[in-house]
């Protein structure tokens, strides 16, 4: 029985040469990312504020201890946010389908933001900390159901071999970055200049708008896409009537999964450094950086907009560079190694900021050190993050696609917990030693990965070749893996912003 993929309804029509369902997914993701990044941009500021510390019973802590506690909360939250997609991916593959998981996860995230924003004064004394835990729990579980499923639906809008799929993922990723920019701009400003809890409420409203968009328009523009579990779509029925759901992995499939696992180790190194943006670099921006621009002090969280702004600017440039290189285009592992090196260069810029302030408690670093750090980190992200998502979708067996995507996010989750522990070292060893150590680790890891790149390419069994020689691979194996070979394209940028 050949796999039959659902198609978008013909009556839905097209916009700019693409199915309108693409722009529905674009809008849903944009509002969800506004909610997520808006909250993340102010979370450590909220926890270290005088009002929050008082109601949570942390008033006796020193500034260093309070920041360490805030980073611990951020680390656990960020780690679990990326671990729960394993559950959400399995549920989508085997039980609920992607659309139901997206609605369930989005609803939990909305309630989580509202829980964080629930006014402290309306709660009995001593119970505020429990509302904080409830909000984080809802956000963690909800994100696990939402995150691994919406991007996989983009590829389902297109037939195998449809060249529009490349630009479709580029358009979709613009929704991710537009949402993050709006989140930092709106939620960040409200949090730092008005009230943190009001900002969480606004983030929850953003998630609500995404849910309403999906609820009212999905049937019209997506049809049956995302309704049936993908494992059911990937089943093949043999002559004995048994399905191949539990068919053993072929050697080729095992090798390809090994590539995902090896690259997963290096992605832990990358994101452990990159995610200092929400923790130690965010705190450095607020307390150790001169934020005066043209006579006005900008919110510290606005500096995190540098990343999505330059993704929008640089993504088409870097994609054009890869295309222009033709046969000389680096392999995916080689691009990964470049990403790690650029991350290290970004932290060398942070070392410059640390040298400028020295041991002084009054001198503040120039804002440009952080701007340049974020720009180099963005270049590194564009060399690595999109390639990672592409590798997962190209190399994973179809019947395990969402599960493997969940596993990939789990690597990023481990990295986020590591990022929090690294961030705490700033208060112990100082910013120069900490940022310098991250720079060295990233550059060394990039060099090691470059040395083993050819072996990883061998294990990919031609997944990156334009024309793949079939050899002894059976037609049955081709039918199992064909529909996910092209999603997303190699120059698609997906992030851990995903």
Tab-separated table of C-alpha atoms in Angstrom:
chain	number	residue	atom	x	y	z
A	1	UNK	CA	0.000	0.000	0.000
A	2	UNK	CA	1.677	3.201	-1.209
A	3	UNK	CA	1.679	6.169	1.128
A	4	UNK	CA	-0.855	8.842	0.203
A	5	UNK	CA	-0.178	12.311	1.581
A	6	UNK	CA	-3.075	14.704	2.187
A	7	UNK	CA	-3.080	17.781	-0.039
A	8	UNK	CA	-4.282	21.315	0.660
A	9	UNK	CA	-7.833	21.837	-0.654
A	10	UNK	CA	-7.924	23.085	-4.243
A	11	UNK	CA	-10.496	25.705	-3.241
A	12	UNK	CA	-8.004	27.349	-0.864
A	13	UNK	CA	-6.153	28.975	-3.726
A	14	UNK	CA	-2.660	30.447	-3.766
A	15	UNK	CA	-0.927	33.627	-2.654
A	16	UNK	CA	2.369	34.763	-4.191
A	17	UNK	CA	2.587	31.402	-5.938
A	18	UNK	CA	2.240	29.337	-2.729
A	19	UNK	CA	-0.690	27.565	-1.055
A	20	UNK	CA	-2.484	29.956	1.287
A	21	UNK	CA	-2.042	27.357	4.013
A	22	UNK	CA	1.624	28.393	4.152
A	23	UNK	CA	0.645	31.874	5.271
A	24	UNK	CA	-1.754	30.456	7.838
A	25	UNK	CA	1.133	28.488	9.364
A	26	UNK	CA	3.302	31.620	9.047
A	27	UNK	CA	0.785	33.635	11.084
A	28	UNK	CA	0.273	30.951	13.724
A	29	UNK	CA	4.013	30.595	14.232
A	30	UNK	CA	4.526	34.363	14.297
A	31	UNK	CA	2.086	34.866	17.201
A	32	UNK	CA	3.470	31.882	19.103
A	33	UNK	CA	7.037	33.151	18.738
A	34	UNK	CA	5.966	36.630	19.907
A	35	UNK	CA	4.626	34.947	23.027
A	36	UNK	CA	7.661	32.733	23.592
A	37	UNK	CA	10.464	35.202	22.907
A	38	UNK	CA	8.694	38.092	24.572
A	39	UNK	CA	8.501	36.082	27.791
A	40	UNK	CA	12.055	34.771	27.476
A	41	UNK	CA	13.479	38.242	26.904
A	42	UNK	CA	12.312	39.551	30.300
A	43	UNK	CA	12.164	36.389	32.423
A	44	UNK	CA	15.468	36.826	34.300
A	45	UNK	CA	14.741	40.538	34.749
A	46	UNK	CA	11.373	39.666	36.290
A	47	UNK	CA	12.871	37.139	38.708
A	48	UNK	CA	15.626	39.551	39.797
A	49	UNK	CA	13.269	42.512	40.270
A	50	UNK	CA	12.766	43.788	43.808
A	51	UNK	CA	9.011	43.126	43.774
A	52	UNK	CA	9.313	39.531	42.534
A	53	UNK	CA	12.167	38.709	44.911
A	54	UNK	CA	10.082	39.957	47.833
A	55	UNK	CA	6.960	37.888	47.095
A	56	UNK	CA	8.985	34.771	46.265
A	57	UNK	CA	10.850	34.973	49.569
A	58	UNK	CA	14.222	35.780	47.997
A	59	UNK	CA	14.654	39.213	49.535
A	60	UNK	CA	17.596	38.133	51.705
A	61	UNK	CA	19.705	37.045	48.722
A	62	UNK	CA	22.595	39.140	47.420
A	63	UNK	CA	22.489	40.392	43.823
A	64	UNK	CA	24.855	37.619	42.715
A	65	UNK	CA	22.819	34.936	44.496
A	66	UNK	CA	19.579	36.310	43.069
A	67	UNK	CA	20.951	36.312	39.546
A	68	UNK	CA	22.224	32.769	40.040
A	69	UNK	CA	18.768	31.627	41.164
A	70	UNK	CA	17.134	33.371	38.194
A	71	UNK	CA	19.563	31.641	35.808
A	72	UNK	CA	18.759	28.289	37.437
A	73	UNK	CA	15.049	28.809	36.798
A	74	UNK	CA	15.776	29.867	33.230
A	75	UNK	CA	18.014	26.831	32.707
A	76	UNK	CA	15.501	24.289	33.977
A	77	UNK	CA	12.692	25.952	32.033
A	78	UNK	CA	14.666	26.135	28.794
A	79	UNK	CA	15.888	22.549	29.109
A	80	UNK	CA	12.422	21.109	29.729
A	81	UNK	CA	10.934	23.259	26.966
A	82	UNK	CA	13.183	21.396	24.542
A	83	UNK	CA	12.798	17.949	26.104
A	84	UNK	CA	9.005	17.747	26.025
A	85	UNK	CA	8.871	17.872	22.185
A	86	UNK	CA	9.845	14.183	22.308
A	87	UNK	CA	6.435	13.524	23.878
A	88	UNK	CA	4.655	15.903	21.527
A	89	UNK	CA	6.369	14.398	18.513
A	90	UNK	CA	5.423	10.870	19.527
A	91	UNK	CA	1.813	11.901	20.123
A	92	UNK	CA	1.619	13.537	16.708
A	93	UNK	CA	3.214	10.549	14.986
A	94	UNK	CA	1.117	7.888	16.673
A	95	UNK	CA	-2.054	9.278	18.256
A	96	UNK	CA	-3.345	12.788	17.683
A	97	UNK	CA	-1.812	14.123	14.477
A	98	UNK	CA	-0.050	17.456	14.223
A	99	UNK	CA	-3.039	19.793	14.164
A	100	UNK	CA	-4.559	18.516	17.396
A	101	UNK	CA	-1.168	18.668	19.120
A	102	UNK	CA	-0.683	22.264	17.980
A	103	UNK	CA	-4.050	23.380	19.366
A	104	UNK	CA	-3.536	21.551	22.657
A	105	UNK	CA	-0.001	22.884	23.102
A	106	UNK	CA	-0.939	26.436	22.162
A	107	UNK	CA	-3.790	26.460	24.672
A	108	UNK	CA	-1.487	25.324	27.484
A	109	UNK	CA	1.072	27.975	26.579
A	110	UNK	CA	-1.566	30.698	26.614
A	111	UNK	CA	-2.711	29.595	30.082
A	112	UNK	CA	0.925	29.467	31.199
A	113	UNK	CA	1.521	33.103	30.225
A	114	UNK	CA	-1.679	34.158	32.005
A	115	UNK	CA	-0.532	32.267	35.109
A	116	UNK	CA	2.770	34.159	35.136
A	117	UNK	CA	0.853	37.393	34.726
A	118	UNK	CA	-1.682	36.677	37.473
A	119	UNK	CA	-1.340	39.679	39.855
A	120	UNK	CA	0.635	38.912	42.999
A	121	UNK	CA	-1.733	41.027	45.083
A	122	UNK	CA	-4.651	38.732	44.230
A	123	UNK	CA	-2.926	35.687	45.718
A	124	UNK	CA	-2.502	34.708	49.377
A	125	UNK	CA	0.919	35.567	50.781
A	126	UNK	CA	3.407	32.789	50.173
A	127	UNK	CA	1.446	31.229	47.291
A	128	UNK	CA	2.920	33.385	44.524
A	129	UNK	CA	5.781	30.968	43.958
A	130	UNK	CA	3.297	28.186	43.186
A	131	UNK	CA	1.673	30.297	40.477
A	132	UNK	CA	5.131	30.823	38.986
A	133	UNK	CA	5.703	27.052	38.941
A	134	UNK	CA	2.261	26.455	37.424
A	135	UNK	CA	2.901	28.959	34.665
A	136	UNK	CA	6.253	27.441	33.799
A	137	UNK	CA	4.825	23.906	33.833
A	138	UNK	CA	2.044	24.867	31.422
A	139	UNK	CA	4.515	26.602	29.111
A	140	UNK	CA	6.860	23.607	29.155
A	141	UNK	CA	4.199	20.998	28.399
A	142	UNK	CA	2.420	23.181	25.861
A	143	UNK	CA	5.604	23.968	23.989
A	144	UNK	CA	6.374	20.254	23.794
A	145	UNK	CA	3.201	19.641	21.821
A	146	UNK	CA	3.487	22.754	19.643
A	147	UNK	CA	7.181	22.972	18.764
A	148	UNK	CA	7.934	19.745	16.831
A	149	UNK	CA	4.762	19.752	14.777
A	150	UNK	CA	4.013	23.051	13.072
A	151	UNK	CA	7.174	23.233	10.941
A	152	UNK	CA	6.747	19.648	9.700
A	153	UNK	CA	3.338	20.649	8.292
A	154	UNK	CA	4.914	23.192	5.943
A	155	UNK	CA	6.524	20.470	3.851
A	156	UNK	CA	3.220	18.602	3.605
A	157	UNK	CA	1.767	21.478	1.571
A	158	UNK	CA	3.940	20.484	-1.382
A	159	UNK	CA	4.327	17.423	-3.570
A	160	UNK	CA	7.628	15.580	-3.657
A	161	UNK	CA	10.110	17.445	-5.845
A	162	UNK	CA	8.155	20.728	-5.791
A	163	UNK	CA	10.864	23.401	-6.014
A	164	UNK	CA	8.644	25.923	-4.215
A	165	UNK	CA	9.298	24.085	-0.965
A	166	UNK	CA	12.671	25.834	-0.574
A	167	UNK	CA	11.186	29.324	-0.651
A	168	UNK	CA	8.223	28.137	1.426
A	169	UNK	CA	10.461	27.395	4.388
A	170	UNK	CA	12.229	30.716	3.912
A	171	UNK	CA	8.861	32.504	4.070
A	172	UNK	CA	7.836	30.456	7.095
A	173	UNK	CA	11.055	31.320	8.881
A	174	UNK	CA	10.361	34.990	8.358
A	175	UNK	CA	7.283	34.431	10.527
A	176	UNK	CA	9.507	33.048	13.283
A	177	UNK	CA	11.802	36.055	13.185
A	178	UNK	CA	9.039	38.621	12.808
A	179	UNK	CA	7.354	37.130	15.859
A	180	UNK	CA	10.556	37.237	17.907
A	181	UNK	CA	11.206	40.875	16.921
A	182	UNK	CA	7.677	41.870	17.945
A	183	UNK	CA	8.043	39.895	21.166
A	184	UNK	CA	11.222	41.669	22.215
A	185	UNK	CA	9.916	45.041	21.029
A	186	UNK	CA	6.423	44.973	22.571
A	187	UNK	CA	6.595	42.514	25.463
A	188	UNK	CA	10.135	43.578	26.360
A	189	UNK	CA	9.229	47.270	26.482
A	190	UNK	CA	6.079	46.687	28.551
A	191	UNK	CA	7.999	44.484	30.977
A	192	UNK	CA	10.968	46.780	31.569
A	193	UNK	CA	9.187	50.126	31.334
A	194	UNK	CA	5.672	49.372	32.669
A	195	UNK	CA	5.116	46.066	34.497
A	196	UNK	CA	6.517	42.564	34.059
A	197	UNK	CA	3.286	40.758	34.821
A	198	UNK	CA	1.332	42.898	32.379
A	199	UNK	CA	3.925	41.897	29.779
A	200	UNK	CA	3.202	38.210	30.418
A	201	UNK	CA	-0.511	38.875	29.900
A	202	UNK	CA	0.276	40.526	26.556
A	203	UNK	CA	2.392	37.487	25.599
A	204	UNK	CA	-0.586	35.257	26.439
A	205	UNK	CA	-2.855	37.373	24.236
A	206	UNK	CA	-0.374	36.885	21.388
A	207	UNK	CA	-0.672	33.118	21.789
A	208	UNK	CA	-4.463	33.440	21.874
A	209	UNK	CA	-4.419	35.256	18.519
A	210	UNK	CA	-2.365	32.433	17.014
A	211	UNK	CA	-4.847	29.857	18.320
A	212	UNK	CA	-7.838	31.764	16.943
A	213	UNK	CA	-6.145	31.997	13.555
A	214	UNK	CA	-5.520	28.254	13.471
A	215	UNK	CA	-8.955	27.387	14.846
A	216	UNK	CA	-10.916	29.448	12.336
A	217	UNK	CA	-8.837	28.977	9.167
A	218	UNK	CA	-7.159	25.548	9.312
A	219	UNK	CA	-10.038	23.591	7.780
A	220	UNK	CA	-10.299	26.059	4.912
A	221	UNK	CA	-6.608	26.335	4.036
A	222	UNK	CA	-5.068	23.065	5.252
A	223	UNK	CA	-7.842	20.568	4.597
A	224	UNK	CA	-6.781	17.161	5.960
A	225	UNK	CA	-3.103	18.050	6.379
A	226	UNK	CA	-1.890	17.362	9.906
A	227	UNK	CA	-5.010	15.512	11.043
A	228	UNK	CA	-3.887	11.900	10.653
A	229	UNK	CA	-0.821	10.667	12.626
A	230	UNK	CA	2.203	10.544	10.315
A	231	UNK	CA	3.109	6.999	11.381
A	232	UNK	CA	-0.187	5.858	9.855
A	233	UNK	CA	0.725	7.605	6.605
A	234	UNK	CA	4.100	5.895	6.528
A	235	UNK	CA	2.811	2.337	6.906
A	236	UNK	CA	3.452	-0.176	4.173
A	237	UNK	CA	1.496	-3.384	4.012
A	238	UNK	CA	3.280	-6.603	3.043
A	239	UNK	CA	2.027	-9.757	1.397
A	240	UNK	CA	1.321	-11.329	4.769
A	241	UNK	CA	-0.980	-8.437	5.691
A	242	UNK	CA	1.377	-7.113	8.354
A	243	UNK	CA	2.341	-3.461	8.396
A	244	UNK	CA	5.953	-2.317	8.533
A	245	UNK	CA	5.443	0.011	11.500
A	246	UNK	CA	7.910	-2.119	13.445
A	247	UNK	CA	10.116	-3.022	10.473
A	248	UNK	CA	13.778	-3.097	11.591
A	249	UNK	CA	15.883	-0.165	10.493
A	250	UNK	CA	18.060	-0.754	7.448
A	251	UNK	CA	21.825	-0.222	7.676
A	252	UNK	CA	21.423	2.998	5.707
A	253	UNK	CA	18.812	4.272	8.142
A	254	UNK	CA	20.997	3.368	11.122
A	255	UNK	CA	23.973	5.208	9.640
A	256	UNK	CA	21.872	8.279	8.992
A	257	UNK	CA	20.567	8.275	12.552
A	258	UNK	CA	24.198	8.081	13.751
A	259	UNK	CA	24.875	11.321	11.886
A	260	UNK	CA	21.996	12.992	13.725
A	261	UNK	CA	23.333	11.777	17.078
A	262	UNK	CA	26.936	12.878	16.407
A	263	UNK	CA	25.856	16.318	15.225
A	264	UNK	CA	23.619	16.469	18.289
A	265	UNK	CA	26.717	16.452	20.507
A	266	UNK	CA	28.131	19.478	18.717
A	267	UNK	CA	24.817	21.295	18.708
A	268	UNK	CA	24.867	21.049	22.517
A	269	UNK	CA	28.146	22.988	22.494
A	270	UNK	CA	26.742	25.604	20.125
A	271	UNK	CA	23.474	26.301	21.940
A	272	UNK	CA	25.105	26.234	25.377
A	273	UNK	CA	27.027	29.282	24.172
A	274	UNK	CA	24.349	30.854	22.010
A	275	UNK	CA	21.718	30.751	24.761
A	276	UNK	CA	23.801	33.017	26.965
A	277	UNK	CA	21.729	35.622	25.118
A	278	UNK	CA	18.759	35.032	27.415
A	279	UNK	CA	20.868	34.654	30.568
A	280	UNK	CA	24.344	35.994	31.275
A	281	UNK	CA	24.519	38.266	28.211
A	282	UNK	CA	21.059	39.633	28.996
A	283	UNK	CA	22.099	40.411	32.571
A	284	UNK	CA	25.398	41.876	31.321
A	285	UNK	CA	23.411	44.116	28.986
A	286	UNK	CA	21.120	45.370	31.748
A	287	UNK	CA	23.633	45.927	34.545
A	288	UNK	CA	27.089	46.292	32.921
A	289	UNK	CA	26.356	47.975	29.560
A	290	UNK	CA	25.748	51.615	28.617
A	291	UNK	CA	22.285	51.434	27.053
A	292	UNK	CA	21.962	55.142	26.254
A	293	UNK	CA	21.254	55.640	22.566
A	294	UNK	CA	20.716	59.225	21.345
A	295	UNK	CA	19.968	60.341	24.880
A	296	UNK	CA	17.396	57.602	25.625
A	297	UNK	CA	18.014	54.435	27.609
A	298	UNK	CA	16.716	51.510	25.598
A	299	UNK	CA	15.345	48.373	27.327
A	300	UNK	CA	18.105	45.790	27.700
A	301	UNK	CA	15.874	43.129	26.130
A	302	UNK	CA	15.832	45.106	22.879
A	303	UNK	CA	19.435	44.089	22.234
A	304	UNK	CA	18.156	40.578	21.574
A	305	UNK	CA	16.367	41.953	18.509
A	306	UNK	CA	19.783	42.184	16.821
A	307	UNK	CA	19.661	38.431	16.211
A	308	UNK	CA	16.310	38.163	14.374
A	309	UNK	CA	16.897	41.444	12.517
A	310	UNK	CA	20.191	40.217	11.131
A	311	UNK	CA	18.739	36.806	10.364
A	312	UNK	CA	16.282	38.546	8.055
A	313	UNK	CA	19.111	40.605	6.536
A	314	UNK	CA	21.744	37.884	6.266
A	315	UNK	CA	19.700	34.724	5.549
A	316	UNK	CA	19.206	35.444	1.819
A	317	UNK	CA	22.846	36.559	1.512
A	318	UNK	CA	24.229	33.381	3.054
A	319	UNK	CA	21.789	31.256	1.065
A	320	UNK	CA	23.012	32.965	-2.102
A	321	UNK	CA	26.609	32.278	-1.117
A	322	UNK	CA	25.898	28.555	-0.755
A	323	UNK	CA	24.090	28.465	-4.102
A	324	UNK	CA	26.821	30.491	-5.800
A	325	UNK	CA	29.493	28.059	-4.654
A	326	UNK	CA	27.901	25.301	-6.716
A	327	UNK	CA	29.847	22.051	-6.405
A	328	UNK	CA	32.181	23.703	-3.896
A	329	UNK	CA	29.365	24.231	-1.382
A	330	UNK	CA	30.458	22.851	2.023
A	331	UNK	CA	28.788	19.730	3.380
A	332	UNK	CA	26.378	20.033	6.288
A	333	UNK	CA	28.991	18.950	8.887
A	334	UNK	CA	31.425	21.530	7.464
A	335	UNK	CA	28.774	24.242	7.807
A	336	UNK	CA	28.215	23.110	11.389
A	337	UNK	CA	31.924	23.619	12.090
A	338	UNK	CA	31.764	27.137	10.618
A	339	UNK	CA	28.814	27.921	12.883
A	340	UNK	CA	30.813	26.941	15.964
A	341	UNK	CA	33.771	29.098	14.915
A	342	UNK	CA	31.557	32.161	14.374
A	343	UNK	CA	30.013	31.578	17.804
A	344	UNK	CA	33.517	31.648	19.276
A	345	UNK	CA	34.323	34.901	17.467
A	346	UNK	CA	31.174	36.430	18.940
A	347	UNK	CA	32.368	35.599	22.436
A	348	UNK	CA	35.737	37.178	21.682
A	349	UNK	CA	33.721	40.386	21.248
A	350	UNK	CA	32.206	39.788	24.697
A	351	UNK	CA	35.752	39.429	26.010
A	352	UNK	CA	36.364	42.930	24.648
A	353	UNK	CA	33.393	44.182	26.674
A	354	UNK	CA	34.743	42.466	29.783
A	355	UNK	CA	38.189	44.015	29.279
A	356	UNK	CA	36.632	47.467	28.911
A	357	UNK	CA	34.907	47.352	32.304
A	358	UNK	CA	37.705	45.467	34.077
A	359	UNK	CA	37.089	45.143	37.802
A	360	UNK	CA	35.231	48.439	38.029
A	361	UNK	CA	31.700	48.502	39.421
A	362	UNK	CA	30.914	51.843	37.786
A	363	UNK	CA	32.375	51.625	34.270
A	364	UNK	CA	29.923	50.274	31.702
A	365	UNK	CA	30.781	48.572	28.440
A	366	UNK	CA	29.958	49.976	25.030
A	367	UNK	CA	26.758	48.624	23.534
A	368	UNK	CA	28.646	47.854	20.317
A	369	UNK	CA	30.511	44.930	21.891
A	370	UNK	CA	27.174	43.152	22.388
A	371	UNK	CA	25.858	44.170	18.969
A	372	UNK	CA	28.896	42.659	17.239
A	373	UNK	CA	28.666	39.541	19.416
A	374	UNK	CA	25.031	39.023	18.419
A	375	UNK	CA	25.862	39.577	14.737
A	376	UNK	CA	28.602	36.913	14.773
A	377	UNK	CA	26.306	34.586	16.702
A	378	UNK	CA	23.650	35.133	14.043
A	379	UNK	CA	26.077	34.206	11.264
A	380	UNK	CA	26.941	31.087	13.237
A	381	UNK	CA	23.274	30.272	13.687
A	382	UNK	CA	22.642	30.578	9.952
A	383	UNK	CA	25.514	28.173	9.276
A	384	UNK	CA	24.290	25.626	11.816
A	385	UNK	CA	20.668	25.816	12.953
A	386	UNK	CA	19.000	25.588	9.531
A	387	UNK	CA	21.355	22.818	8.549
A	388	UNK	CA	20.443	20.898	11.685
A	389	UNK	CA	16.730	20.949	11.005
A	390	UNK	CA	17.367	20.053	7.392
A	391	UNK	CA	19.556	17.096	8.378
A	392	UNK	CA	16.910	15.744	10.758
A	393	UNK	CA	14.130	15.872	8.169
A	394	UNK	CA	16.343	14.416	5.446
A	395	UNK	CA	17.858	11.575	7.435
A	396	UNK	CA	15.036	10.457	9.747
A	397	UNK	CA	12.849	7.497	8.727
A	398	UNK	CA	9.386	8.895	7.955
A	399	UNK	CA	7.663	6.841	10.635
A	400	UNK	CA	9.940	8.431	13.260
A	401	UNK	CA	10.126	11.951	11.797
A	402	UNK	CA	8.395	13.953	14.556
A	403	UNK	CA	10.035	11.793	17.222
A	404	UNK	CA	13.502	12.446	15.793
A	405	UNK	CA	12.683	16.156	15.588
A	406	UNK	CA	11.742	15.945	19.250
A	407	UNK	CA	15.072	14.247	20.007
A	408	UNK	CA	16.898	17.029	18.183
A	409	UNK	CA	15.143	19.600	20.358
A	410	UNK	CA	16.142	17.501	23.386
A	411	UNK	CA	19.809	18.114	22.514
A	412	UNK	CA	19.026	21.832	22.506
A	413	UNK	CA	17.280	21.390	25.863
A	414	UNK	CA	20.396	19.868	27.409
A	415	UNK	CA	22.375	22.773	25.964
A	416	UNK	CA	20.034	25.301	27.585
A	417	UNK	CA	20.570	23.763	31.022
A	418	UNK	CA	24.296	23.867	30.395
A	419	UNK	CA	23.958	27.509	29.330
A	420	UNK	CA	22.470	28.383	32.721
A	421	UNK	CA	25.323	26.685	34.563
A	422	UNK	CA	27.871	28.491	32.393
A	423	UNK	CA	26.066	31.783	33.019
A	424	UNK	CA	26.432	31.351	36.777
A	425	UNK	CA	30.221	31.320	36.349
A	426	UNK	CA	30.114	35.010	35.404
A	427	UNK	CA	29.352	35.819	39.041
A	428	UNK	CA	32.124	33.512	40.280
A	429	UNK	CA	34.981	33.661	37.770
A	430	UNK	CA	34.078	36.956	36.136
A	431	UNK	CA	32.856	37.745	32.604
A	432	UNK	CA	36.305	37.662	30.957
A	433	UNK	CA	37.170	34.122	32.076
A	434	UNK	CA	33.662	32.833	31.376
A	435	UNK	CA	33.189	34.369	27.930
A	436	UNK	CA	36.774	33.513	26.990
A	437	UNK	CA	36.234	29.890	27.982
A	438	UNK	CA	33.105	29.651	25.846
A	439	UNK	CA	34.965	31.167	22.881
A	440	UNK	CA	37.769	28.618	23.186
A	441	UNK	CA	35.401	25.659	23.582
A	442	UNK	CA	33.355	26.673	20.530
A	443	UNK	CA	36.381	27.133	18.257
A	444	UNK	CA	37.983	23.841	19.350
A	445	UNK	CA	34.691	21.966	18.845
A	446	UNK	CA	34.373	23.478	15.366
A	447	UNK	CA	37.890	22.280	14.483
A	448	UNK	CA	37.182	18.736	15.728
A	449	UNK	CA	33.952	18.532	13.750
A	450	UNK	CA	35.737	19.710	10.621
A	451	UNK	CA	38.228	16.866	10.978
A	452	UNK	CA	35.501	14.169	11.062
A	453	UNK	CA	33.206	15.737	8.454
A	454	UNK	CA	34.021	13.252	5.666
A	455	UNK	CA	33.041	10.244	7.773
A	456	UNK	CA	29.696	11.838	8.586
A	457	UNK	CA	29.084	12.539	4.895
A	458	UNK	CA	29.718	8.850	4.150
A	459	UNK	CA	27.117	7.861	6.749
A	460	UNK	CA	24.567	10.170	5.110
A	461	UNK	CA	24.488	7.851	2.070
A	462	UNK	CA	24.005	10.564	-0.525
A	463	UNK	CA	21.208	12.442	1.244
A	464	UNK	CA	22.734	15.769	0.178
A	465	UNK	CA	23.381	14.827	-3.427
A	466	UNK	CA	21.176	16.276	-6.111
A	467	UNK	CA	21.078	12.957	-7.951
A	468	UNK	CA	21.302	9.956	-5.660
A	469	UNK	CA	22.329	6.593	-7.101
A	470	UNK	CA	19.832	4.021	-5.916
A	471	UNK	CA	22.258	1.088	-5.896
A	472	UNK	CA	20.898	-1.806	-3.870
A	473	UNK	CA	18.375	0.264	-1.941
A	474	UNK	CA	14.983	-1.326	-2.409
A	475	UNK	CA	11.948	0.389	-3.848
A	476	UNK	CA	10.215	-0.281	-0.572
A	477	UNK	CA	12.845	1.726	1.327
A	478	UNK	CA	12.564	4.567	-1.179
A	479	UNK	CA	8.792	4.697	-0.723
A	480	UNK	CA	9.247	4.910	3.053
A	481	UNK	CA	11.760	7.781	3.001
A	482	UNK	CA	11.020	9.722	-0.184
A	483	UNK	CA	8.471	12.205	1.109
A	484	UNK	CA	10.699	13.674	3.772
A	485	UNK	CA	13.886	13.904	1.725
A	486	UNK	CA	13.298	17.504	0.744
A	487	UNK	CA	12.090	19.207	3.923
A	488	UNK	CA	13.222	21.685	4.881
A	489	UNK	CA	15.839	22.881	2.346
A	490	UNK	CA	19.418	23.075	3.400
A	491	UNK	CA	19.420	26.867	3.493
A	492	UNK	CA	16.243	27.060	5.561
A	493	UNK	CA	16.963	28.782	8.872
A	494	UNK	CA	15.056	27.364	11.800
A	495	UNK	CA	16.704	27.867	15.170
A	496	UNK	CA	16.287	26.946	18.031
A	497	UNK	CA	13.950	29.603	17.364
A	498	UNK	CA	11.772	26.944	16.336
